[in-house]
mmCIF file of N, CA, C and O in Angstrom:
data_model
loop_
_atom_site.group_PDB
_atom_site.id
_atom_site.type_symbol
_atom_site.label_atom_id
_atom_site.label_comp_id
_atom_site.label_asym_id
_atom_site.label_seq_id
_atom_site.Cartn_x
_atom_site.Cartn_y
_atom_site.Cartn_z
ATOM 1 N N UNK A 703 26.569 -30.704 0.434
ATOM 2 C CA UNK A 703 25.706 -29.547 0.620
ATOM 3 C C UNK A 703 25.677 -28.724 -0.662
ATOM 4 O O UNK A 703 26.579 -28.985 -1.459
ATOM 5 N N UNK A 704 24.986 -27.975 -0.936
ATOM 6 C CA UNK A 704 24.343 -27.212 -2.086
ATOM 7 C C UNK A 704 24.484 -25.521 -1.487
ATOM 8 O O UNK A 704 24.269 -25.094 -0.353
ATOM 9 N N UNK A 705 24.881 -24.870 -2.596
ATOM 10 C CA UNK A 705 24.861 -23.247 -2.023
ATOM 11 C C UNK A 705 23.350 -22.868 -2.318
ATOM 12 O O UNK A 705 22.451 -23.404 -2.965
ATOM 13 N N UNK A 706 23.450 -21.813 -1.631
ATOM 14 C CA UNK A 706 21.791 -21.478 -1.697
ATOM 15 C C UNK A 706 22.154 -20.355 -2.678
ATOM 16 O O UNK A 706 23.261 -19.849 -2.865
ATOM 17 N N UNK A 707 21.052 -20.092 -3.227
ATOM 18 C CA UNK A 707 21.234 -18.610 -4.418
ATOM 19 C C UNK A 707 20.728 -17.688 -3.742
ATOM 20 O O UNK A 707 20.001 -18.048 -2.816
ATOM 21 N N UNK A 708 20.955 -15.993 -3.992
ATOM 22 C CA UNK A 708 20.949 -14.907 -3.428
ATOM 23 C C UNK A 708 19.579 -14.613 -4.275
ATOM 24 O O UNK A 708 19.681 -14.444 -5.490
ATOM 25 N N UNK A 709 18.431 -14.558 -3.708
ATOM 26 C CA UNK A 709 17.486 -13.311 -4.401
ATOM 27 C C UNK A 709 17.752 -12.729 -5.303
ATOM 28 O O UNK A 709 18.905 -12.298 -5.276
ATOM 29 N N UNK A 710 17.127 -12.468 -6.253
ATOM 30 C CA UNK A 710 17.630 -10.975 -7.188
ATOM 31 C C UNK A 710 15.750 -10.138 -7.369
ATOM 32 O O UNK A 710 14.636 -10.628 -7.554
ATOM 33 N N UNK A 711 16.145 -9.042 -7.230
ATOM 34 C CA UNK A 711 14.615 -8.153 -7.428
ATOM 35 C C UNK A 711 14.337 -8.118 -9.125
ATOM 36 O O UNK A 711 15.035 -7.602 -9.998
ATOM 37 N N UNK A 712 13.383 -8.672 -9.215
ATOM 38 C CA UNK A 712 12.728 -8.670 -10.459
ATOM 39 C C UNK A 712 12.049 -6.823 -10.807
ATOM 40 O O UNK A 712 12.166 -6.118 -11.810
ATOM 41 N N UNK A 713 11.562 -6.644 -9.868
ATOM 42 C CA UNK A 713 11.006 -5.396 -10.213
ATOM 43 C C UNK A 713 11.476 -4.734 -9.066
ATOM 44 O O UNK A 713 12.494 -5.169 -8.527
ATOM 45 N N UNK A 714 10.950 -3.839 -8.647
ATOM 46 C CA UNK A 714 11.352 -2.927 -7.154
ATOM 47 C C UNK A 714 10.537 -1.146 -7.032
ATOM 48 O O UNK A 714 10.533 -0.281 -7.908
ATOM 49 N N UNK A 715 10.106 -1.103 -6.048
ATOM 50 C CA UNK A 715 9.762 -0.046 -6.103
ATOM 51 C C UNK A 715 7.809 -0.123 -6.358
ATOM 52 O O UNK A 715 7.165 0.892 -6.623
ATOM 53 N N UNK A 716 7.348 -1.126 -6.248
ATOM 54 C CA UNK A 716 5.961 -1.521 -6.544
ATOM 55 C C UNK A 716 5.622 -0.993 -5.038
ATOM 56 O O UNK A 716 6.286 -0.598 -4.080
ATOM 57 N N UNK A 717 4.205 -1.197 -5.337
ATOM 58 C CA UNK A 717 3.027 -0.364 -4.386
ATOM 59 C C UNK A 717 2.107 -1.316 -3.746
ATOM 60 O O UNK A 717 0.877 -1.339 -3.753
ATOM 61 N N UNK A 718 3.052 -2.174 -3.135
ATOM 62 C CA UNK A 718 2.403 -3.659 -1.918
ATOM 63 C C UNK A 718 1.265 -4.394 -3.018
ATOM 64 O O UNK A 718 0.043 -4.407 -3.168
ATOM 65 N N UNK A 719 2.864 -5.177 -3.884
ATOM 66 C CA UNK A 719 2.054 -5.915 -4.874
ATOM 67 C C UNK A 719 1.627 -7.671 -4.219
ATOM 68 O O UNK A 719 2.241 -8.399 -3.439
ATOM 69 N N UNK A 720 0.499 -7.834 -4.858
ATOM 70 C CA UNK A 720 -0.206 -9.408 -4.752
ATOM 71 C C UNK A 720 0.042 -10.123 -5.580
ATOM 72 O O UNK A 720 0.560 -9.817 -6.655
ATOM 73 N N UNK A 721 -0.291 -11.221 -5.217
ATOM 74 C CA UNK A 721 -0.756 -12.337 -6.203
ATOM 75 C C UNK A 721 -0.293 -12.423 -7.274
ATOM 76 O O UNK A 721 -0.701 -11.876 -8.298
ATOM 77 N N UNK A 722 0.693 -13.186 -7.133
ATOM 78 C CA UNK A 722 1.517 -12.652 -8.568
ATOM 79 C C UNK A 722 1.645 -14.456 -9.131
ATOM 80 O O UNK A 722 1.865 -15.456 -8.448
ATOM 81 N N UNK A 723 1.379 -14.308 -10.793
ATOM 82 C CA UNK A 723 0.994 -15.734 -11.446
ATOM 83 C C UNK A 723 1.988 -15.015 -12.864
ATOM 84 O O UNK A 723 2.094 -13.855 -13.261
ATOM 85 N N UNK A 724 2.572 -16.253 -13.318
ATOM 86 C CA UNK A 724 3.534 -15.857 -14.432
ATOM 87 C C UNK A 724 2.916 -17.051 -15.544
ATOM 88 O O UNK A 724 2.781 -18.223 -15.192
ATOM 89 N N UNK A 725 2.586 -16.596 -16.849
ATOM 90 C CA UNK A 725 2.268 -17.301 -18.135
ATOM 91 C C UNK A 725 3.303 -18.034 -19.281
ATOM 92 O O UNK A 725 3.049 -18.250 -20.466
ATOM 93 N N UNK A 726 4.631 -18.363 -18.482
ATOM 94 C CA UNK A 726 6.074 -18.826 -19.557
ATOM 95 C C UNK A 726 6.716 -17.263 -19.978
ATOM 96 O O UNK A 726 7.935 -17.149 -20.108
ATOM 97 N N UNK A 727 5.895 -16.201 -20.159
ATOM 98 C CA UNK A 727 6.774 -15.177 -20.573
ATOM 99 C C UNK A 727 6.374 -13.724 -20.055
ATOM 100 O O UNK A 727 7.030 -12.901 -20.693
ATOM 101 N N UNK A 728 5.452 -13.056 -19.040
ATOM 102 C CA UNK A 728 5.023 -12.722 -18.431
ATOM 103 C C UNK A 728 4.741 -13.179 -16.951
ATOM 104 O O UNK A 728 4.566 -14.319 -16.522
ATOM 105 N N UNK A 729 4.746 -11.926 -16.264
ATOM 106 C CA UNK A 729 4.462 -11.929 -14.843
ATOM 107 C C UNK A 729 3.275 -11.479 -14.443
ATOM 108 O O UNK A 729 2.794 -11.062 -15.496
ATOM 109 N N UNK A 730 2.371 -11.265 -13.475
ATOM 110 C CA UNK A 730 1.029 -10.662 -13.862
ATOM 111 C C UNK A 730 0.652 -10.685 -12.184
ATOM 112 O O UNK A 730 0.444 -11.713 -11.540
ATOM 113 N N UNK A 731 0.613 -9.101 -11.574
ATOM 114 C CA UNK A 731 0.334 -8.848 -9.774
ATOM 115 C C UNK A 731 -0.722 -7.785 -9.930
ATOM 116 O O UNK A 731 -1.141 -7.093 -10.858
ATOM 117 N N UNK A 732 -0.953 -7.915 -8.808
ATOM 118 C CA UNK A 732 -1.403 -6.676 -8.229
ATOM 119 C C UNK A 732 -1.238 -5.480 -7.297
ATOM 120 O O UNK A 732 -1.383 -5.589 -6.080
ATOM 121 N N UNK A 733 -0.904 -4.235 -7.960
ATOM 122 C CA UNK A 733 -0.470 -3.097 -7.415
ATOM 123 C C UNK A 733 -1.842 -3.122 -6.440
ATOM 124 O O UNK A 733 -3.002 -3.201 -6.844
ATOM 125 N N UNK A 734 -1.296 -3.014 -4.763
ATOM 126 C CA UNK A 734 -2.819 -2.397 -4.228
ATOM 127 C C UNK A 734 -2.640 -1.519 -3.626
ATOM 128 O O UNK A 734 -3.289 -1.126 -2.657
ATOM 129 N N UNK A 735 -1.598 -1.009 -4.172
ATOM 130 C CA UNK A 735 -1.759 0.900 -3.809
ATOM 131 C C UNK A 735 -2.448 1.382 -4.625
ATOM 132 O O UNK A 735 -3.500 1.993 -4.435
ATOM 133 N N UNK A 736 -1.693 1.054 -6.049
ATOM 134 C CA UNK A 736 -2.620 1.982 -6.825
ATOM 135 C C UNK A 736 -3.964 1.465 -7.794
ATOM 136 O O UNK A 736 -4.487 2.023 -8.759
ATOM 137 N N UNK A 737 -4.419 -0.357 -6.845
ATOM 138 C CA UNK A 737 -5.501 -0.571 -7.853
ATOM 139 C C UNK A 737 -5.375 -0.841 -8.856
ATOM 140 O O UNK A 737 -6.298 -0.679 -9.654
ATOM 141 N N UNK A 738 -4.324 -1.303 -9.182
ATOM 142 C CA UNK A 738 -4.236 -2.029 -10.748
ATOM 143 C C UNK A 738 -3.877 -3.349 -11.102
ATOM 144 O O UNK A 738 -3.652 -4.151 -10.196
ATOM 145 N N UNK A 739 -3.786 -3.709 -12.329
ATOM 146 C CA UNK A 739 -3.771 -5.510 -12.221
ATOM 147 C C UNK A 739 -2.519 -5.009 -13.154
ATOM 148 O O UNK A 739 -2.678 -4.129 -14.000
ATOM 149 N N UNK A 740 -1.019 -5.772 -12.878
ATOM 150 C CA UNK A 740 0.332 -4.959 -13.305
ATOM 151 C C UNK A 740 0.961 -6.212 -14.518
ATOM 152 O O UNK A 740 1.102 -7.361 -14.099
ATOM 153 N N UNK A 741 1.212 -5.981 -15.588
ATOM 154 C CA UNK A 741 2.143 -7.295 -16.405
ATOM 155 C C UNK A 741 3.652 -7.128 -16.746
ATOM 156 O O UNK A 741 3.894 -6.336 -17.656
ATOM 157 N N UNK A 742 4.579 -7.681 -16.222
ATOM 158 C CA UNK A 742 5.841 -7.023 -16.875
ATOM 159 C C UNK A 742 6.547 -8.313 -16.946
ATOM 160 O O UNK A 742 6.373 -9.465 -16.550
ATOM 161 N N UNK A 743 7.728 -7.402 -17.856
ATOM 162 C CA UNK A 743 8.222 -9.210 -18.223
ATOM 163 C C UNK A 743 9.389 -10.257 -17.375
ATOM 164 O O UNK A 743 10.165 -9.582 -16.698
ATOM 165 N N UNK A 744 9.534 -11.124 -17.330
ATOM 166 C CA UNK A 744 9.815 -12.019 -16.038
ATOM 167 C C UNK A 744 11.380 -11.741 -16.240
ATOM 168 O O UNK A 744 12.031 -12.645 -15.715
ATOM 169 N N UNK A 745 12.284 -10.634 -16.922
ATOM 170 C CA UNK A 745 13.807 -10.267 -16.987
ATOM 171 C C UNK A 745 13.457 -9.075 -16.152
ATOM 172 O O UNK A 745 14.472 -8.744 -15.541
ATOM 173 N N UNK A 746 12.548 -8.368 -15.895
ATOM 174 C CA UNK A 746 12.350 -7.060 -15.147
ATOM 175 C C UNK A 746 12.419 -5.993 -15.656
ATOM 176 O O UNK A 746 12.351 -4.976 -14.965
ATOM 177 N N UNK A 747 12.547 -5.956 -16.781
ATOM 178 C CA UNK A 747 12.723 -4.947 -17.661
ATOM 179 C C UNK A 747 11.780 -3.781 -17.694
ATOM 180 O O UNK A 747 11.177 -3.676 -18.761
ATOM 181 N N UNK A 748 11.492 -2.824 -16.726
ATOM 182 C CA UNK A 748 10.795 -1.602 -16.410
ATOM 183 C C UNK A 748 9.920 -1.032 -17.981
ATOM 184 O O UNK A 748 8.851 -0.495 -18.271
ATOM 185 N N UNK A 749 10.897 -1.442 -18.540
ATOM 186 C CA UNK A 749 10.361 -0.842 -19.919
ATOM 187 C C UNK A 749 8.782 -1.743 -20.483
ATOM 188 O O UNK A 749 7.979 -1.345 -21.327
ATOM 189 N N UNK A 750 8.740 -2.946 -19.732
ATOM 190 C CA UNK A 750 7.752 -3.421 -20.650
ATOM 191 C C UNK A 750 6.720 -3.488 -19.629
ATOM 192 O O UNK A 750 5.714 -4.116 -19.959
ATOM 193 N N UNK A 751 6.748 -2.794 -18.026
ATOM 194 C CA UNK A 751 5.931 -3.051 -17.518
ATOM 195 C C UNK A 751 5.055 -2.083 -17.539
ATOM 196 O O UNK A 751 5.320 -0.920 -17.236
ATOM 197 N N UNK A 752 3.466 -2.680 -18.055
ATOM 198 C CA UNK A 752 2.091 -1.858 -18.672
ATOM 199 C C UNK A 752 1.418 -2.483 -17.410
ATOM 200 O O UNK A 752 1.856 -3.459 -16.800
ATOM 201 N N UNK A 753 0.146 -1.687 -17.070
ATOM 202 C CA UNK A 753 -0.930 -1.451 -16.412
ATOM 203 C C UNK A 753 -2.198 -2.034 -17.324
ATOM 204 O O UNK A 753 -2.694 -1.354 -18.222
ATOM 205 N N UNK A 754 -2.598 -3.184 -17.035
ATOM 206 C CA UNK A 754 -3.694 -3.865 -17.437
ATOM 207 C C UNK A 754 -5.064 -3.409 -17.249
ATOM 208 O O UNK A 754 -5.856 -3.294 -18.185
ATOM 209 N N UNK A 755 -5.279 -3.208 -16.299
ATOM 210 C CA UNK A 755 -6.581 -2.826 -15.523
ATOM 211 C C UNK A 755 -6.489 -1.891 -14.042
ATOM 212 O O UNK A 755 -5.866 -2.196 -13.025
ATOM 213 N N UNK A 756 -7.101 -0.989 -14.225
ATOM 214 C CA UNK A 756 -7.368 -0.207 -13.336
ATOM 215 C C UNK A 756 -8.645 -0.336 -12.225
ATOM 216 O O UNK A 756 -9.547 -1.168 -12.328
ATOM 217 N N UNK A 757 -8.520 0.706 -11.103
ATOM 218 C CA UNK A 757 -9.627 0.556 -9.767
ATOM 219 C C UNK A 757 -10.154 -1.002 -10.479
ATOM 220 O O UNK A 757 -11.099 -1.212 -11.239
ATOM 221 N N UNK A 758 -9.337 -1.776 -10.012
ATOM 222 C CA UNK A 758 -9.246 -3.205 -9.723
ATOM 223 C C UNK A 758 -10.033 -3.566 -8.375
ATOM 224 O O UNK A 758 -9.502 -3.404 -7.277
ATOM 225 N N UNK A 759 -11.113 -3.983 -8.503
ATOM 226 C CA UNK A 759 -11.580 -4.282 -6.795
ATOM 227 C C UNK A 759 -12.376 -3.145 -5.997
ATOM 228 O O UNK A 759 -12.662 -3.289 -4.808
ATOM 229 N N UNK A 760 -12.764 -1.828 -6.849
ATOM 230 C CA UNK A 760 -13.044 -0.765 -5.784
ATOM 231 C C UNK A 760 -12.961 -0.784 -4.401
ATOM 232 O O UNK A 760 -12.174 -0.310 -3.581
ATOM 233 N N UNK A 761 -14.335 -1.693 -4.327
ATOM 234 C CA UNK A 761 -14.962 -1.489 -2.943
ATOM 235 C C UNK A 761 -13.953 -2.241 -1.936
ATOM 236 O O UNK A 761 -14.168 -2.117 -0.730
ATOM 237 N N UNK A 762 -13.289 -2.712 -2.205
ATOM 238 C CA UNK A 762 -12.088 -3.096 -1.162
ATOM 239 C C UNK A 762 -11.009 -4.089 -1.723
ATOM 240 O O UNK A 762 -10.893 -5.275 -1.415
ATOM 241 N N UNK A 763 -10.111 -3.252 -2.759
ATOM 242 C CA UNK A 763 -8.935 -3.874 -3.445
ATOM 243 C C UNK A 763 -7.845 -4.984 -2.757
ATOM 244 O O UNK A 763 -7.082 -5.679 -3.428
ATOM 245 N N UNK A 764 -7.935 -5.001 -1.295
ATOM 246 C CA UNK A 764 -7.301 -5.977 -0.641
ATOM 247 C C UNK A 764 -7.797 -7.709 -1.066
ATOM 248 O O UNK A 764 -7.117 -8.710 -1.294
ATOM 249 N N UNK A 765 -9.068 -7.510 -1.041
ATOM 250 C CA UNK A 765 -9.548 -8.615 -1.236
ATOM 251 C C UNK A 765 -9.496 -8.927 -2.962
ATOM 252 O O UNK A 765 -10.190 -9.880 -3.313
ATOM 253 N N UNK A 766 -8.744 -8.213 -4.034
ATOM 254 C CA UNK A 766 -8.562 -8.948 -5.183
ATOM 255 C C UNK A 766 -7.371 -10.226 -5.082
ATOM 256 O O UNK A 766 -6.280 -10.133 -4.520
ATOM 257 N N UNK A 767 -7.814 -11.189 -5.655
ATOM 258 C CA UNK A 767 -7.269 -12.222 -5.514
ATOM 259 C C UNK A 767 -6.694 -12.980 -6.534
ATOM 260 O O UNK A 767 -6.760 -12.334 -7.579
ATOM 261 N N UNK A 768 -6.049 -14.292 -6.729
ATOM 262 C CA UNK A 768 -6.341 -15.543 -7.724
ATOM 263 C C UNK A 768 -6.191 -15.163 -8.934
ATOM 264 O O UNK A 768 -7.133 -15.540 -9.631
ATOM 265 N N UNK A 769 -5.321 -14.509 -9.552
ATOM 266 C CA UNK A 769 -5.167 -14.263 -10.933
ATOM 267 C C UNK A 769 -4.650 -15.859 -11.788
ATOM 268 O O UNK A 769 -3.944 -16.765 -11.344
ATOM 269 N N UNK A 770 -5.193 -15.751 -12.871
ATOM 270 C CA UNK A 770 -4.842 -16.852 -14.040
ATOM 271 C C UNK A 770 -4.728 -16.416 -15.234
ATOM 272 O O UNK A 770 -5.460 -15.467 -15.517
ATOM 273 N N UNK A 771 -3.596 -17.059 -16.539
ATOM 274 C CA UNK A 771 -4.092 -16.659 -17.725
ATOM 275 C C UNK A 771 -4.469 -17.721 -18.254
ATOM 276 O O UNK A 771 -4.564 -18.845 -17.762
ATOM 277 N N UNK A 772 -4.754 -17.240 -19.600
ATOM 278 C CA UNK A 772 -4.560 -18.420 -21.110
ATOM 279 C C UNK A 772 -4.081 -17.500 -21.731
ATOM 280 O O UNK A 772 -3.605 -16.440 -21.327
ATOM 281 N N UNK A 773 -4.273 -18.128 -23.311
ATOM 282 C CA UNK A 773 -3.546 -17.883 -24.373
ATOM 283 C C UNK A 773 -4.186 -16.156 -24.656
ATOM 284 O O UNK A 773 -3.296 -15.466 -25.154
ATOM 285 N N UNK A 774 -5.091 -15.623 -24.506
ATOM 286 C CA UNK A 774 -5.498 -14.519 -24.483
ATOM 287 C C UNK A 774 -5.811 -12.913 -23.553
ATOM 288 O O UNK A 774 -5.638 -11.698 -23.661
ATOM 289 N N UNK A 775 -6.528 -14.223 -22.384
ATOM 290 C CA UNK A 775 -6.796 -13.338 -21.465
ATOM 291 C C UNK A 775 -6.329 -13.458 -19.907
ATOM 292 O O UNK A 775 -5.959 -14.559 -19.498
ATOM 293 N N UNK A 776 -6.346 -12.224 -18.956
ATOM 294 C CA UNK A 776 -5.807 -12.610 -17.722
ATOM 295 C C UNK A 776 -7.149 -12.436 -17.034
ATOM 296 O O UNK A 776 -8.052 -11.731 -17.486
ATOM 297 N N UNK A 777 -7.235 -13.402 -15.471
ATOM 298 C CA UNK A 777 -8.401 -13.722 -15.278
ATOM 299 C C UNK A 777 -8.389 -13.147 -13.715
ATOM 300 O O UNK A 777 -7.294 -13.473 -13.257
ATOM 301 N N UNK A 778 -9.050 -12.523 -12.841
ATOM 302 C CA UNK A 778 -8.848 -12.282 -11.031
ATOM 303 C C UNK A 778 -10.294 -12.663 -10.574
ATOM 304 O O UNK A 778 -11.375 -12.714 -11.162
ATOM 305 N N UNK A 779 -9.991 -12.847 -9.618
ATOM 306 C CA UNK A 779 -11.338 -12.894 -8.761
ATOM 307 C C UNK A 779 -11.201 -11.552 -7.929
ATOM 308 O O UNK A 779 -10.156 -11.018 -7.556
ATOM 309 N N UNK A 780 -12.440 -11.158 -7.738
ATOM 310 C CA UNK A 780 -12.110 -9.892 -6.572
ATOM 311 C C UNK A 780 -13.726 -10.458 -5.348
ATOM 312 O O UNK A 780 -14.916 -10.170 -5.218
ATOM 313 N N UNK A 781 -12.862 -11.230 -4.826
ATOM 314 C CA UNK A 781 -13.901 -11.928 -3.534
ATOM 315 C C UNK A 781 -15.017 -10.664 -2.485
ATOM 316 O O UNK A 781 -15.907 -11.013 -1.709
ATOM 317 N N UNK A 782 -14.602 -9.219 -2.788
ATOM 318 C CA UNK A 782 -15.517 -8.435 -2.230
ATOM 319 C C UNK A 782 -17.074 -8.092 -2.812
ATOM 320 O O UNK A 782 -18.184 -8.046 -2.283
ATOM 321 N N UNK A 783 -16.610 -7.899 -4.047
ATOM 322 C CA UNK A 783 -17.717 -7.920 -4.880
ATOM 323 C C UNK A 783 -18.340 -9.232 -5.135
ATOM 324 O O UNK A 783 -19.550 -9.048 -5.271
ATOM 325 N N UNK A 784 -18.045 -10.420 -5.252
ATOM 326 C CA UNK A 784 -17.977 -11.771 -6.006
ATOM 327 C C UNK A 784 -18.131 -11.780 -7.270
ATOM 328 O O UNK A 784 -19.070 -12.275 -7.894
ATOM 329 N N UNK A 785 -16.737 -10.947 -7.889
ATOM 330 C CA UNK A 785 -16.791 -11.220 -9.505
ATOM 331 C C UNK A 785 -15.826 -12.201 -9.757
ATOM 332 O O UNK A 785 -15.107 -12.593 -8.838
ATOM 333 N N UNK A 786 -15.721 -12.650 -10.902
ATOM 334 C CA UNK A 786 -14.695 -13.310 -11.520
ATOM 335 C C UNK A 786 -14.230 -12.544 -13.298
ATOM 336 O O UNK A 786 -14.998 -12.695 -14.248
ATOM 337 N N UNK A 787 -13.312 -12.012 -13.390
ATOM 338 C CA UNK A 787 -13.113 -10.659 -14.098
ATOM 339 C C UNK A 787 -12.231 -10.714 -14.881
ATOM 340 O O UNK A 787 -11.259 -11.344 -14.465
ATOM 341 N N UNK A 788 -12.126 -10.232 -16.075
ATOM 342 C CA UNK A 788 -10.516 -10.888 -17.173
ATOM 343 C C UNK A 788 -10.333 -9.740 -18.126
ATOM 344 O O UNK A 788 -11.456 -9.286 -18.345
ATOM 345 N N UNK A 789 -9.480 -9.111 -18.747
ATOM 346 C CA UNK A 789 -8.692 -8.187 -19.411
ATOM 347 C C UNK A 789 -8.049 -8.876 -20.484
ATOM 348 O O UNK A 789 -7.752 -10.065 -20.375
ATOM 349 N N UNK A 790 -7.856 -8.330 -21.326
ATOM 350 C CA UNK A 790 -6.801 -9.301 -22.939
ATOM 351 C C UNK A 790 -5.292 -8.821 -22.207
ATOM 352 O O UNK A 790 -5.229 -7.817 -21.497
ATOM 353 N N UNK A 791 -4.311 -9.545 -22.445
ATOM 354 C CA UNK A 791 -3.104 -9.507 -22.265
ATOM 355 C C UNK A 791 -2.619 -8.621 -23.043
ATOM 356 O O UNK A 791 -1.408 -8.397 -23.045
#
């Protein structure tokens, strides 16, 4: 048998985050309390976590979805509107 590992909180204290997609050195969710598309770095380090994009989704931020990156940019769908939408990292 194998021990199982204990959780550890990467971040804490977020605002009923989504969709969360990580790029090798970044993490990348969505705050949908406060509407924003969130990046911080995958040690948790509070200090590096910046706010990408704001009123993410207006007309009904639940439905932002599907985040992706590349080498530049981060990418969401927000299925209320039917956009497909991207920010520079």
């Amino acid at each position: 048998t194998s021990a199982v590992s204990k959780a550890v909180n990467v971040f804490a204290g977020l605002g009923r985050p989504r969709s969360l997609t990580f790029d090798g050195t970044n993490l990348y969710w969505f705050d949908t309390t406060a509407k924003t598309l969130v990046r911080g770095n995958r040690n948790g380090d509070d200090t590096t976590k910046l706010v990408l994009a704001t009123n993410v989704n207006q007309q009904n931020y639940s439905f932002t979805t599907a985040i992706a990156t590349d080498d530049t940019w981060v990418y969401w769908v927000a299925s209320a509107d039917g956009t497909v939408n991207r920010v520079a990292k």
